[in-house]
CSV table of C-alpha atoms in Angstrom, one decimal:
chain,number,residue,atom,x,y,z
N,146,UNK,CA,-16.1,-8.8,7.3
N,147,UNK,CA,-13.7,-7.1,10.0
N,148,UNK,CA,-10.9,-4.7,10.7
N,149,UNK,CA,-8.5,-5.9,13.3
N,150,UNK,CA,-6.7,-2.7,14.4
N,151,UNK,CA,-4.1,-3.9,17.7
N,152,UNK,CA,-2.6,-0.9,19.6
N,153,UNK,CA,0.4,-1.9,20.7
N,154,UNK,CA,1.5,1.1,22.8
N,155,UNK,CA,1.1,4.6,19.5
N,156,UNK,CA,-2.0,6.0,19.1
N,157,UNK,CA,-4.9,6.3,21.8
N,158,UNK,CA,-7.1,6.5,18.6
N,159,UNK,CA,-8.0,6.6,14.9
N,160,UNK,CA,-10.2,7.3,12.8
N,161,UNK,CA,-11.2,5.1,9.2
N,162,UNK,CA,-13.0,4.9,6.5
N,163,UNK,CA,-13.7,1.6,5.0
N,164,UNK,CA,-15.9,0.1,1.6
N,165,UNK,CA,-16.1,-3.3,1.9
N,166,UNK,CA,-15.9,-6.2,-0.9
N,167,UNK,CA,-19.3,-5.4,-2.7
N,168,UNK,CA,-19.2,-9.2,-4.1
N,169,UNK,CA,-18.1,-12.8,-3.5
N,170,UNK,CA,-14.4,-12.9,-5.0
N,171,UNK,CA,-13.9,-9.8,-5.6
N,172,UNK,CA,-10.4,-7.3,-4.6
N,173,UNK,CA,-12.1,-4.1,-4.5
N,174,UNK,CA,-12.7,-3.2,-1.0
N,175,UNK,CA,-10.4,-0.3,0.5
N,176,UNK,CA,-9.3,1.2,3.4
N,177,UNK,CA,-8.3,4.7,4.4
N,178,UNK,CA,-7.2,5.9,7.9
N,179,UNK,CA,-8.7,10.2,8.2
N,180,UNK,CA,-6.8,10.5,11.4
N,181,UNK,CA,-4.8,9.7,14.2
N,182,UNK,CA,-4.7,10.6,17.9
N,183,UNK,CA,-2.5,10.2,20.8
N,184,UNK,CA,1.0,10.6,19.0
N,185,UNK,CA,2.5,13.4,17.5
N,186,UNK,CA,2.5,13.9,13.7
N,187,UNK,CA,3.8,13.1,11.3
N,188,UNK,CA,2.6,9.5,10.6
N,189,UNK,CA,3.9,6.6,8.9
N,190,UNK,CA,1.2,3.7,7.8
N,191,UNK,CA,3.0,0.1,7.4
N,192,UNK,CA,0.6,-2.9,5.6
N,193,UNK,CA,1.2,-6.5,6.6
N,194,UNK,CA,4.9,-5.6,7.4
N,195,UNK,CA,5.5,-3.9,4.3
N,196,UNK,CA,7.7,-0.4,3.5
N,197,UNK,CA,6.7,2.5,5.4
N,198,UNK,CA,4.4,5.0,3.7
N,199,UNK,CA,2.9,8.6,4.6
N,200,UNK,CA,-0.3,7.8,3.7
N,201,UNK,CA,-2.7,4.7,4.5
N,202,UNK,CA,-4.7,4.6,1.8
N,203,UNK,CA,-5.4,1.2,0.8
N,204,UNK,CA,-7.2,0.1,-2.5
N,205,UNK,CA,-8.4,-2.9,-4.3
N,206,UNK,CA,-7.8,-5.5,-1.2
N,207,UNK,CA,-8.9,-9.0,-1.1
N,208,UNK,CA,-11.3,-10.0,1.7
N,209,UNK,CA,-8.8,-11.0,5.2
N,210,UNK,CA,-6.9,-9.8,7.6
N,211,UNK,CA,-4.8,-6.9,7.6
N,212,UNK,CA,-2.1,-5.5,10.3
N,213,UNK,CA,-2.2,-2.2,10.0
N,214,UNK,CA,0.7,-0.3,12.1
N,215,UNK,CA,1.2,3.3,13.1
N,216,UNK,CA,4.6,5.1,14.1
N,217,UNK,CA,5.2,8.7,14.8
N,218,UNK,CA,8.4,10.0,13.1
């Protein structure tokens, strides 16, 4: 398994935590970002093109590829 994190120009740098899927077929594997730098606070987290949130937090994924981005706001 892999994290794909592209930098397109935001942050110099974060920082992640990350459980992987434990089993074949399972949706349990998470990710969490702990911090950010090289843009100024707050930050917004957007999954896959989804809504914007204050928080990446990330729970119960399926084995993939995620696009995680990063704005300041």
């Amino acid at each position: 398994d892999s994290t794909i994190i592209e930098i397109i120009p935001g942050p110099d740098a974060y920082q992640s935590s990350m459980e992987p899927v434990p089993c074949f077929g399972s949706n349990d594997a998470s990710f969490f970002i702990e911090a950010v730098s090289g843009i100024a606070p707050p930050f917004q987290f957007s999954l896959n093109g989804g809504e914007w949130e204050n928080v990446a937090d990330y729970t119960n994924m399926q084995p993939g590829i995620y696009n995680l981005e990063i704005i300041d706001t």
